[in-house]
Amino acid sequence: MPELLALGGWTMWGIALCSVLALALFLERLWVLTREGRQVRALRTAWIDGAVTREEVERTLAAMPEGRSHWLCWLLRAALADHRSVSPEALRELMDQYREAALTSWEKGLDLLATLARITPLLGLLGTVLGMIDVFMQLPESGMGNYNELAAGIWKALLTTAAGLSVAIPVMLGHAFLGSRVERISEDLGALSRTLWRTLVRTAADEEA
């Protein structure tokens, strides 16, 4: 590996740095989305029939280990606190806002991952172009008959393009995988929010009656 990095020049080091950053970002987002998805899916499964009571929602909120800063805590607390004082439409809009905030937090870093997938092939292409320029600059000295040196210079130049594509393709696949995971969690959260909204509206109607 050090030999390949040395042959590729500074562009190869840039590709290596992008690969390390992309891997760290992918693993961090995967861990976050797995944790969040498991929590949302568990609540949706528990409340899927829509028969959840306000007391259950309050117990769930009290038992959540994340504390006051977690977005789901905000969602449950805001709904429980405001369902008597706002209309059902306003309550749904409020819950949708918290859902959008959660979606934004889940997508954090995905744009950077996509940028890394676009940059690494360009770095590889740049390294190849610089390498080919160096090869052709040396042609007057070595002569066209020295095919061994010419071939060695060309494959060294093409090495950075291969490295850039080798990094970009897995990063693009990882970005697509994380994006699909975000969509699935968002769908589960939407179903959970609708169930919670129906519960709170029904509770408010029962209290008024």
JSON list of C-alpha atoms in Angstrom, two decimals:
[
{"chain": "A", "resi": 1, "resn": "MET", "atom": "CA", "xyz": [0.00, 0.00, 0.00]},
{"chain": "A", "resi": 2, "resn": "PRO", "atom": "CA", "xyz": [2.70, 2.63, 0.80]},
{"chain": "A", "resi": 3, "resn": "GLU", "atom": "CA", "xyz": [4.35, 1.81, -2.54]},
{"chain": "A", "resi": 4, "resn": "LEU", "atom": "CA", "xyz": [1.09, 2.38, -4.43]},
{"chain": "A", "resi": 5, "resn": "LEU", "atom": "CA", "xyz": [0.53, 5.67, -2.62]},
{"chain": "A", "resi": 6, "resn": "ALA", "atom": "CA", "xyz": [4.03, 6.78, -3.53]},
{"chain": "A", "resi": 7, "resn": "LEU", "atom": "CA", "xyz": [3.56, 5.82, -7.18]},
{"chain": "A", "resi": 8, "resn": "GLY", "atom": "CA", "xyz": [0.28, 7.69, -7.43]},
{"chain": "A", "resi": 9, "resn": "GLY", "atom": "CA", "xyz": [1.62, 10.92, -5.97]},
{"chain": "A", "resi": 10, "resn": "TRP", "atom": "CA", "xyz": [-0.31, 13.44, -3.97]},
{"chain": "A", "resi": 11, "resn": "THR", "atom": "CA", "xyz": [-3.62, 12.66, -5.71]},
{"chain": "A", "resi": 12, "resn": "MET", "atom": "CA", "xyz": [-3.39, 9.08, -4.41]},
{"chain": "A", "resi": 13, "resn": "TRP", "atom": "CA", "xyz": [-3.00, 10.41, -0.88]},
{"chain": "A", "resi": 14, "resn": "GLY", "atom": "CA", "xyz": [-6.10, 12.55, -1.43]},
{"chain": "A", "resi": 15, "resn": "ILE", "atom": "CA", "xyz": [-8.05, 9.50, -2.58]},
{"chain": "A", "resi": 16, "resn": "ALA", "atom": "CA", "xyz": [-6.86, 7.56, 0.47]},
{"chain": "A", "resi": 17, "resn": "LEU", "atom": "CA", "xyz": [-7.96, 10.39, 2.76]},
{"chain": "A", "resi": 18, "resn": "CYS", "atom": "CA", "xyz": [-11.39, 10.48, 1.10]},
{"chain": "A", "resi": 19, "resn": "SER", "atom": "CA", "xyz": [-11.76, 6.73, 1.54]},
{"chain": "A", "resi": 20, "resn": "VAL", "atom": "CA", "xyz": [-10.99, 6.89, 5.27]},
{"chain": "A", "resi": 21, "resn": "LEU", "atom": "CA", "xyz": [-13.38, 9.82, 5.77]},
{"chain": "A", "resi": 22, "resn": "ALA", "atom": "CA", "xyz": [-16.14, 8.08, 3.80]},
{"chain": "A", "resi": 23, "resn": "LEU", "atom": "CA", "xyz": [-15.76, 4.85, 5.78]},
{"chain": "A", "resi": 24, "resn": "ALA", "atom": "CA", "xyz": [-15.89, 6.67, 9.12]},
{"chain": "A", "resi": 25, "resn": "LEU", "atom": "CA", "xyz": [-18.94, 8.66, 8.02]},
{"chain": "A", "resi": 26, "resn": "PHE", "atom": "CA", "xyz": [-20.72, 5.56, 6.72]},
{"chain": "A", "resi": 27, "resn": "LEU", "atom": "CA", "xyz": [-20.16, 3.61, 9.95]},
{"chain": "A", "resi": 28, "resn": "GLU", "atom": "CA", "xyz": [-21.31, 6.55, 12.10]},
{"chain": "A", "resi": 29, "resn": "ARG", "atom": "CA", "xyz": [-24.50, 7.05, 10.08]},
{"chain": "A", "resi": 30, "resn": "LEU", "atom": "CA", "xyz": [-25.17, 3.30, 10.02]},
{"chain": "A", "resi": 31, "resn": "TRP", "atom": "CA", "xyz": [-24.93, 3.13, 13.80]},
{"chain": "A", "resi": 32, "resn": "VAL", "atom": "CA", "xyz": [-27.23, 6.13, 14.27]},
{"chain": "A", "resi": 33, "resn": "LEU", "atom": "CA", "xyz": [-29.83, 4.94, 11.76]},
{"chain": "A", "resi": 34, "resn": "THR", "atom": "CA", "xyz": [-29.84, 1.41, 13.17]},
{"chain": "A", "resi": 35, "resn": "ARG", "atom": "CA", "xyz": [-30.47, 2.75, 16.67]},
{"chain": "A", "resi": 36, "resn": "GLU", "atom": "CA", "xyz": [-33.15, 5.20, 15.59]},
{"chain": "A", "resi": 37, "resn": "GLY", "atom": "CA", "xyz": [-34.84, 2.71, 13.28]},
{"chain": "A", "resi": 38, "resn": "ARG", "atom": "CA", "xyz": [-35.02, 0.06, 15.98]},
{"chain": "A", "resi": 39, "resn": "GLN", "atom": "CA", "xyz": [-36.67, 2.49, 18.39]},
{"chain": "A", "resi": 40, "resn": "VAL", "atom": "CA", "xyz": [-39.21, 3.83, 15.91]},
{"chain": "A", "resi": 41, "resn": "ARG", "atom": "CA", "xyz": [-40.06, 0.34, 14.66]},
{"chain": "A", "resi": 42, "resn": "ALA", "atom": "CA", "xyz": [-40.56, -0.95, 18.21]},
{"chain": "A", "resi": 43, "resn": "LEU", "atom": "CA", "xyz": [-43.01, 1.85, 19.05]},
{"chain": "A", "resi": 44, "resn": "ARG", "atom": "CA", "xyz": [-44.84, 1.44, 15.76]},
{"chain": "A", "resi": 45, "resn": "THR", "atom": "CA", "xyz": [-45.23, -2.29, 16.35]},
{"chain": "A", "resi": 46, "resn": "ALA", "atom": "CA", "xyz": [-46.47, -1.71, 19.91]},
{"chain": "A", "resi": 47, "resn": "TRP", "atom": "CA", "xyz": [-48.98, 0.94, 18.80]},
{"chain": "A", "resi": 48, "resn": "ILE", "atom": "CA", "xyz": [-49.85, -0.36, 15.34]},
{"chain": "A", "resi": 49, "resn": "ASP", "atom": "CA", "xyz": [-53.53, -0.97, 16.13]},
{"chain": "A", "resi": 50, "resn": "GLY", "atom": "CA", "xyz": [-54.05, 2.63, 17.20]},
{"chain": "A", "resi": 51, "resn": "ALA", "atom": "CA", "xyz": [-55.43, 1.57, 20.58]},
{"chain": "A", "resi": 52, "resn": "VAL", "atom": "CA", "xyz": [-52.60, 3.11, 22.58]},
{"chain": "A", "resi": 53, "resn": "THR", "atom": "CA", "xyz": [-53.69, 5.26, 25.51]},
{"chain": "A", "resi": 54, "resn": "ARG", "atom": "CA", "xyz": [-52.37, 8.58, 26.72]},
{"chain": "A", "resi": 55, "resn": "GLU", "atom": "CA", "xyz": [-51.04, 6.85, 29.83]},
{"chain": "A", "resi": 56, "resn": "GLU", "atom": "CA", "xyz": [-48.96, 4.50, 27.67]},
{"chain": "A", "resi": 57, "resn": "VAL", "atom": "CA", "xyz": [-47.50, 7.44, 25.80]},
{"chain": "A", "resi": 58, "resn": "GLU", "atom": "CA", "xyz": [-46.60, 9.12, 29.08]},
{"chain": "A", "resi": 59, "resn": "ARG", "atom": "CA", "xyz": [-44.97, 5.94, 30.41]},
{"chain": "A", "resi": 60, "resn": "THR", "atom": "CA", "xyz": [-42.99, 5.57, 27.18]},
{"chain": "A", "resi": 61, "resn": "LEU", "atom": "CA", "xyz": [-41.78, 9.15, 27.44]},
{"chain": "A", "resi": 62, "resn": "ALA", "atom": "CA", "xyz": [-40.74, 8.69, 31.07]},
{"chain": "A", "resi": 63, "resn": "ALA", "atom": "CA", "xyz": [-38.85, 5.47, 30.26]},
{"chain": "A", "resi": 64, "resn": "MET", "atom": "CA", "xyz": [-36.88, 6.80, 27.29]},
{"chain": "A", "resi": 65, "resn": "PRO", "atom": "CA", "xyz": [-33.16, 6.70, 28.15]},
{"chain": "A", "resi": 66, "resn": "GLU", "atom": "CA", "xyz": [-32.06, 9.40, 25.70]},
{"chain": "A", "resi": 67, "resn": "GLY", "atom": "CA", "xyz": [-33.26, 12.21, 27.93]},
{"chain": "A", "resi": 68, "resn": "ARG", "atom": "CA", "xyz": [-34.70, 15.60, 27.13]},
{"chain": "A", "resi": 69, "resn": "SER", "atom": "CA", "xyz": [-32.62, 16.26, 24.01]},
{"chain": "A", "resi": 70, "resn": "HIS", "atom": "CA", "xyz": [-33.89, 13.38, 21.88]},
{"chain": "A", "resi": 71, "resn": "TRP", "atom": "CA", "xyz": [-36.22, 14.33, 19.01]},
{"chain": "A", "resi": 72, "resn": "LEU", "atom": "CA", "xyz": [-38.75, 11.61, 19.87]},
{"chain": "A", "resi": 73, "resn": "CYS", "atom": "CA", "xyz": [-38.97, 12.98, 23.41]},
{"chain": "A", "resi": 74, "resn": "TRP", "atom": "CA", "xyz": [-39.76, 16.40, 21.92]},
{"chain": "A", "resi": 75, "resn": "LEU", "atom": "CA", "xyz": [-42.44, 14.89, 19.72]},
{"chain": "A", "resi": 76, "resn": "LEU", "atom": "CA", "xyz": [-44.17, 13.00, 22.51]},
{"chain": "A", "resi": 77, "resn": "ARG", "atom": "CA", "xyz": [-43.85, 15.83, 25.03]},
{"chain": "A", "resi": 78, "resn": "ALA", "atom": "CA", "xyz": [-45.17, 18.48, 22.62]},
{"chain": "A", "resi": 79, "resn": "ALA", "atom": "CA", "xyz": [-48.13, 16.32, 21.64]},
{"chain": "A", "resi": 80, "resn": "LEU", "atom": "CA", "xyz": [-49.04, 15.48, 25.22]},
{"chain": "A", "resi": 81, "resn": "ALA", "atom": "CA", "xyz": [-48.71, 19.07, 26.37]},
{"chain": "A", "resi": 82, "resn": "ASP", "atom": "CA", "xyz": [-50.59, 20.76, 23.53]},
{"chain": "A", "resi": 83, "resn": "HIS", "atom": "CA", "xyz": [-53.36, 18.38, 22.56]},
{"chain": "A", "resi": 84, "resn": "ARG", "atom": "CA", "xyz": [-55.92, 20.17, 24.76]},
{"chain": "A", "resi": 85, "resn": "SER", "atom": "CA", "xyz": [-55.08, 23.69, 23.61]},
{"chain": "A", "resi": 86, "resn": "VAL", "atom": "CA", "xyz": [-54.68, 23.34, 19.85]},
{"chain": "A", "resi": 87, "resn": "SER", "atom": "CA", "xyz": [-56.85, 22.07, 17.05]},
{"chain": "A", "resi": 88, "resn": "PRO", "atom": "CA", "xyz": [-56.27, 18.59, 15.54]},
{"chain": "A", "resi": 89, "resn": "GLU", "atom": "CA", "xyz": [-54.94, 20.22, 12.36]},
{"chain": "A", "resi": 90, "resn": "ALA", "atom": "CA", "xyz": [-52.47, 22.36, 14.29]},
{"chain": "A", "resi": 91, "resn": "LEU", "atom": "CA", "xyz": [-51.41, 19.33, 16.31]},
{"chain": "A", "resi": 92, "resn": "ARG", "atom": "CA", "xyz": [-50.74, 17.33, 13.15]},
{"chain": "A", "resi": 93, "resn": "GLU", "atom": "CA", "xyz": [-48.72, 20.22, 11.70]},
{"chain": "A", "resi": 94, "resn": "LEU", "atom": "CA", "xyz": [-46.67, 20.41, 14.90]},
{"chain": "A", "resi": 95, "resn": "MET", "atom": "CA", "xyz": [-45.95, 16.70, 14.80]},
{"chain": "A", "resi": 96, "resn": "ASP", "atom": "CA", "xyz": [-45.02, 16.93, 11.12]},
{"chain": "A", "resi": 97, "resn": "GLN", "atom": "CA", "xyz": [-42.49, 19.62, 11.99]},
{"chain": "A", "resi": 98, "resn": "TYR", "atom": "CA", "xyz": [-40.83, 17.32, 14.52]},
{"chain": "A", "resi": 99, "resn": "ARG", "atom": "CA", "xyz": [-40.86, 14.54, 11.95]},
{"chain": "A", "resi": 100, "resn": "GLU", "atom": "CA", "xyz": [-39.09, 16.80, 9.44]},
{"chain": "A", "resi": 101, "resn": "ALA", "atom": "CA", "xyz": [-36.55, 17.75, 12.12]},
{"chain": "A", "resi": 102, "resn": "ALA", "atom": "CA", "xyz": [-35.86, 14.07, 12.74]},
{"chain": "A", "resi": 103, "resn": "LEU", "atom": "CA", "xyz": [-35.51, 13.42, 9.01]},
{"chain": "A", "resi": 104, "resn": "THR", "atom": "CA", "xyz": [-33.03, 16.28, 8.70]},
{"chain": "A", "resi": 105, "resn": "SER", "atom": "CA", "xyz": [-30.93, 14.89, 11.54]},
{"chain": "A", "resi": 106, "resn": "TRP", "atom": "CA", "xyz": [-30.89, 11.42, 9.95]},
{"chain": "A", "resi": 107, "resn": "GLU", "atom": "CA", "xyz": [-29.76, 12.81, 6.59]},
{"chain": "A", "resi": 108, "resn": "LYS", "atom": "CA", "xyz": [-26.89, 14.69, 8.21]},
{"chain": "A", "resi": 109, "resn": "GLY", "atom": "CA", "xyz": [-23.65, 13.70, 6.53]},
{"chain": "A", "resi": 110, "resn": "LEU", "atom": "CA", "xyz": [-25.22, 12.04, 3.49]},
{"chain": "A", "resi": 111, "resn": "ASP", "atom": "CA", "xyz": [-24.48, 15.07, 1.32]},
{"chain": "A", "resi": 112, "resn": "LEU", "atom": "CA", "xyz": [-20.82, 14.88, 2.32]},
{"chain": "A", "resi": 113, "resn": "LEU", "atom": "CA", "xyz": [-20.78, 11.18, 1.48]},
{"chain": "A", "resi": 114, "resn": "ALA", "atom": "CA", "xyz": [-22.20, 11.94, -1.97]},
{"chain": "A", "resi": 115, "resn": "THR", "atom": "CA", "xyz": [-19.59, 14.67, -2.45]},
{"chain": "A", "resi": 116, "resn": "LEU", "atom": "CA", "xyz": [-16.78, 12.25, -1.61]},
{"chain": "A", "resi": 117, "resn": "ALA", "atom": "CA", "xyz": [-18.18, 9.80, -4.18]},
{"chain": "A", "resi": 118, "resn": "ARG", "atom": "CA", "xyz": [-17.97, 12.54, -6.82]},
{"chain": "A", "resi": 119, "resn": "ILE", "atom": "CA", "xyz": [-14.55, 13.87, -5.81]},
{"chain": "A", "resi": 120, "resn": "THR", "atom": "CA", "xyz": [-12.56, 10.63, -5.75]},
{"chain": "A", "resi": 121, "resn": "PRO", "atom": "CA", "xyz": [-12.94, 9.80, -9.49]},
{"chain": "A", "resi": 122, "resn": "LEU", "atom": "CA", "xyz": [-11.98, 13.37, -10.33]},
{"chain": "A", "resi": 123, "resn": "LEU", "atom": "CA", "xyz": [-8.88, 13.11, -8.16]},
{"chain": "A", "resi": 124, "resn": "GLY", "atom": "CA", "xyz": [-8.03, 9.86, -9.92]},
{"chain": "A", "resi": 125, "resn": "LEU", "atom": "CA", "xyz": [-8.52, 11.44, -13.34]},
{"chain": "A", "resi": 126, "resn": "LEU", "atom": "CA", "xyz": [-6.39, 14.41, -12.32]},
{"chain": "A", "resi": 127, "resn": "GLY", "atom": "CA", "xyz": [-3.61, 12.06, -11.22]},
{"chain": "A", "resi": 128, "resn": "THR", "atom": "CA", "xyz": [-3.80, 10.23, -14.54]},
{"chain": "A", "resi": 129, "resn": "VAL", "atom": "CA", "xyz": [-3.61, 13.47, -16.53]},
{"chain": "A", "resi": 130, "resn": "LEU", "atom": "CA", "xyz": [-0.63, 14.69, -14.52]},
{"chain": "A", "resi": 131, "resn": "GLY", "atom": "CA", "xyz": [1.05, 11.31, -14.94]},
{"chain": "A", "resi": 132, "resn": "MET", "atom": "CA", "xyz": [0.50, 11.31, -18.71]},
{"chain": "A", "resi": 133, "resn": "ILE", "atom": "CA", "xyz": [1.88, 14.84, -18.94]},
{"chain": "A", "resi": 134, "resn": "ASP", "atom": "CA", "xyz": [4.99, 13.66, -17.13]},
{"chain": "A", "resi": 135, "resn": "VAL", "atom": "CA", "xyz": [5.32, 10.67, -19.49]},
{"chain": "A", "resi": 136, "resn": "PHE", "atom": "CA", "xyz": [5.12, 12.81, -22.61]},
{"chain": "A", "resi": 137, "resn": "MET", "atom": "CA", "xyz": [7.53, 15.36, -21.17]},
{"chain": "A", "resi": 138, "resn": "GLN", "atom": "CA", "xyz": [10.11, 12.59, -20.82]},
{"chain": "A", "resi": 139, "resn": "LEU", "atom": "CA", "xyz": [9.61, 11.22, -24.34]},
{"chain": "A", "resi": 140, "resn": "PRO", "atom": "CA", "xyz": [12.22, 13.51, -25.95]},
{"chain": "A", "resi": 141, "resn": "GLU", "atom": "CA", "xyz": [14.83, 12.22, -23.53]},
{"chain": "A", "resi": 142, "resn": "SER", "atom": "CA", "xyz": [13.98, 8.50, -23.57]},
{"chain": "A", "resi": 143, "resn": "GLY", "atom": "CA", "xyz": [12.86, 8.28, -27.20]},
{"chain": "A", "resi": 144, "resn": "MET", "atom": "CA", "xyz": [9.87, 6.50, -28.68]},
{"chain": "A", "resi": 145, "resn": "GLY", "atom": "CA", "xyz": [11.81, 3.24, -28.93]},
{"chain": "A", "resi": 146, "resn": "ASN", "atom": "CA", "xyz": [12.00, 2.77, -25.16]},
{"chain": "A", "resi": 147, "resn": "TYR", "atom": "CA", "xyz": [8.64, 1.02, -24.83]},
{"chain": "A", "resi": 148, "resn": "ASN", "atom": "CA", "xyz": [9.35, -0.36, -21.36]},
{"chain": "A", "resi": 149, "resn": "GLU", "atom": "CA", "xyz": [9.70, 3.05, -19.77]},
{"chain": "A", "resi": 150, "resn": "LEU", "atom": "CA", "xyz": [6.73, 4.35, -21.75]},
{"chain": "A", "resi": 151, "resn": "ALA", "atom": "CA", "xyz": [4.51, 1.49, -20.60]},
{"chain": "A", "resi": 152, "resn": "ALA", "atom": "CA", "xyz": [5.67, 1.87, -16.99]},
{"chain": "A", "resi": 153, "resn": "GLY", "atom": "CA", "xyz": [4.81, 5.56, -17.03]},
{"chain": "A", "resi": 154, "resn": "ILE", "atom": "CA", "xyz": [1.37, 4.93, -18.51]},
{"chain": "A", "resi": 155, "resn": "TRP", "atom": "CA", "xyz": [0.32, 2.26, -16.01]},
{"chain": "A", "resi": 156, "resn": "LYS", "atom": "CA", "xyz": [1.53, 4.42, -13.13]},
{"chain": "A", "resi": 157, "resn": "ALA", "atom": "CA", "xyz": [-0.59, 7.27, -14.50]},
{"chain": "A", "resi": 158, "resn": "LEU", "atom": "CA", "xyz": [-3.66, 5.05, -14.84]},
{"chain": "A", "resi": 159, "resn": "LEU", "atom": "CA", "xyz": [-3.24, 3.78, -11.29]},
{"chain": "A", "resi": 160, "resn": "THR", "atom": "CA", "xyz": [-4.90, 6.84, -9.75]},
{"chain": "A", "resi": 161, "resn": "THR", "atom": "CA", "xyz": [-7.98, 6.53, -11.96]},
{"chain": "A", "resi": 162, "resn": "ALA", "atom": "CA", "xyz": [-8.39, 2.90, -10.91]},
{"chain": "A", "resi": 163, "resn": "ALA", "atom": "CA", "xyz": [-7.98, 3.89, -7.26]},
{"chain": "A", "resi": 164, "resn": "GLY", "atom": "CA", "xyz": [-10.49, 6.73, -7.55]},
{"chain": "A", "resi": 165, "resn": "LEU", "atom": "CA", "xyz": [-13.12, 4.47, -9.11]},
{"chain": "A", "resi": 166, "resn": "SER", "atom": "CA", "xyz": [-12.42, 1.72, -6.58]},
{"chain": "A", "resi": 167, "resn": "VAL", "atom": "CA", "xyz": [-13.25, 4.16, -3.78]},
{"chain": "A", "resi": 168, "resn": "ALA", "atom": "CA", "xyz": [-16.12, 5.98, -5.48]},
{"chain": "A", "resi": 169, "resn": "ILE", "atom": "CA", "xyz": [-18.19, 2.91, -6.37]},
{"chain": "A", "resi": 170, "resn": "PRO", "atom": "CA", "xyz": [-18.47, 1.52, -2.79]},
{"chain": "A", "resi": 171, "resn": "VAL", "atom": "CA", "xyz": [-19.11, 5.03, -1.45]},
{"chain": "A", "resi": 172, "resn": "MET", "atom": "CA", "xyz": [-21.98, 5.51, -3.92]},
{"chain": "A", "resi": 173, "resn": "LEU", "atom": "CA", "xyz": [-23.44, 2.15, -2.92]},
{"chain": "A", "resi": 174, "resn": "GLY", "atom": "CA", "xyz": [-23.11, 3.07, 0.75]},
{"chain": "A", "resi": 175, "resn": "HIS", "atom": "CA", "xyz": [-24.84, 6.39, 0.14]},
{"chain": "A", "resi": 176, "resn": "ALA", "atom": "CA", "xyz": [-27.73, 4.66, -1.63]},
{"chain": "A", "resi": 177, "resn": "PHE", "atom": "CA", "xyz": [-28.02, 2.12, 1.20]},
{"chain": "A", "resi": 178, "resn": "LEU", "atom": "CA", "xyz": [-28.15, 4.81, 3.88]},
{"chain": "A", "resi": 179, "resn": "GLY", "atom": "CA", "xyz": [-30.68, 6.81, 1.85]},
{"chain": "A", "resi": 180, "resn": "SER", "atom": "CA", "xyz": [-32.99, 3.80, 1.62]},
{"chain": "A", "resi": 181, "resn": "ARG", "atom": "CA", "xyz": [-32.60, 3.23, 5.35]},
{"chain": "A", "resi": 182, "resn": "VAL", "atom": "CA", "xyz": [-33.63, 6.83, 6.03]},
{"chain": "A", "resi": 183, "resn": "GLU", "atom": "CA", "xyz": [-36.72, 6.39, 3.82]},
{"chain": "A", "resi": 184, "resn": "ARG", "atom": "CA", "xyz": [-37.80, 3.26, 5.68]},
{"chain": "A", "resi": 185, "resn": "ILE", "atom": "CA", "xyz": [-37.40, 4.90, 9.08]},
{"chain": "A", "resi": 186, "resn": "SER", "atom": "CA", "xyz": [-39.29, 7.95, 7.83]},
{"chain": "A", "resi": 187, "resn": "GLU", "atom": "CA", "xyz": [-42.19, 5.74, 6.73]},
{"chain": "A", "resi": 188, "resn": "ASP", "atom": "CA", "xyz": [-42.25, 4.03, 10.12]},
{"chain": "A", "resi": 189, "resn": "LEU", "atom": "CA", "xyz": [-42.17, 7.40, 11.87]},
{"chain": "A", "resi": 190, "resn": "GLY", "atom": "CA", "xyz": [-45.03, 8.64, 9.70]},
{"chain": "A", "resi": 191, "resn": "ALA", "atom": "CA", "xyz": [-47.16, 5.66, 10.71]},
{"chain": "A", "resi": 192, "resn": "LEU", "atom": "CA", "xyz": [-46.18, 6.18, 14.35]},
{"chain": "A", "resi": 193, "resn": "SER", "atom": "CA", "xyz": [-47.08, 9.88, 14.19]},
{"chain": "A", "resi": 194, "resn": "ARG", "atom": "CA", "xyz": [-50.49, 9.13, 12.68]},
{"chain": "A", "resi": 195, "resn": "THR", "atom": "CA", "xyz": [-51.21, 6.58, 15.40]},
{"chain": "A", "resi": 196, "resn": "LEU", "atom": "CA", "xyz": [-50.15, 9.02, 18.11]},
{"chain": "A", "resi": 197, "resn": "TRP", "atom": "CA", "xyz": [-52.20, 11.81, 16.56]},
{"chain": "A", "resi": 198, "resn": "ARG", "atom": "CA", "xyz": [-55.35, 9.68, 16.44]},
{"chain": "A", "resi": 199, "resn": "THR", "atom": "CA", "xyz": [-54.80, 8.69, 20.07]},
{"chain": "A", "resi": 200, "resn": "LEU", "atom": "CA", "xyz": [-54.45, 12.25, 21.28]},
{"chain": "A", "resi": 201, "resn": "VAL", "atom": "CA", "xyz": [-57.41, 13.50, 19.24]},
{"chain": "A", "resi": 202, "resn": "ARG", "atom": "CA", "xyz": [-59.54, 10.67, 20.60]},
{"chain": "A", "resi": 203, "resn": "THR", "atom": "CA", "xyz": [-58.37, 11.44, 24.14]},
{"chain": "A", "resi": 204, "resn": "ALA", "atom": "CA", "xyz": [-59.27, 15.11, 23.76]},
{"chain": "A", "resi": 205, "resn": "ALA", "atom": "CA", "xyz": [-62.72, 14.19, 22.42]},
{"chain": "A", "resi": 206, "resn": "ASP", "atom": "CA", "xyz": [-63.33, 11.83, 25.34]},
{"chain": "A", "resi": 207, "resn": "GLU", "atom": "CA", "xyz": [-62.29, 14.51, 27.83]},
{"chain": "A", "resi": 208, "resn": "GLU", "atom": "CA", "xyz": [-64.65, 17.04, 26.28]},
{"chain": "A", "resi": 209, "resn": "ALA", "atom": "CA", "xyz": [-67.52, 14.53, 26.39]}
]
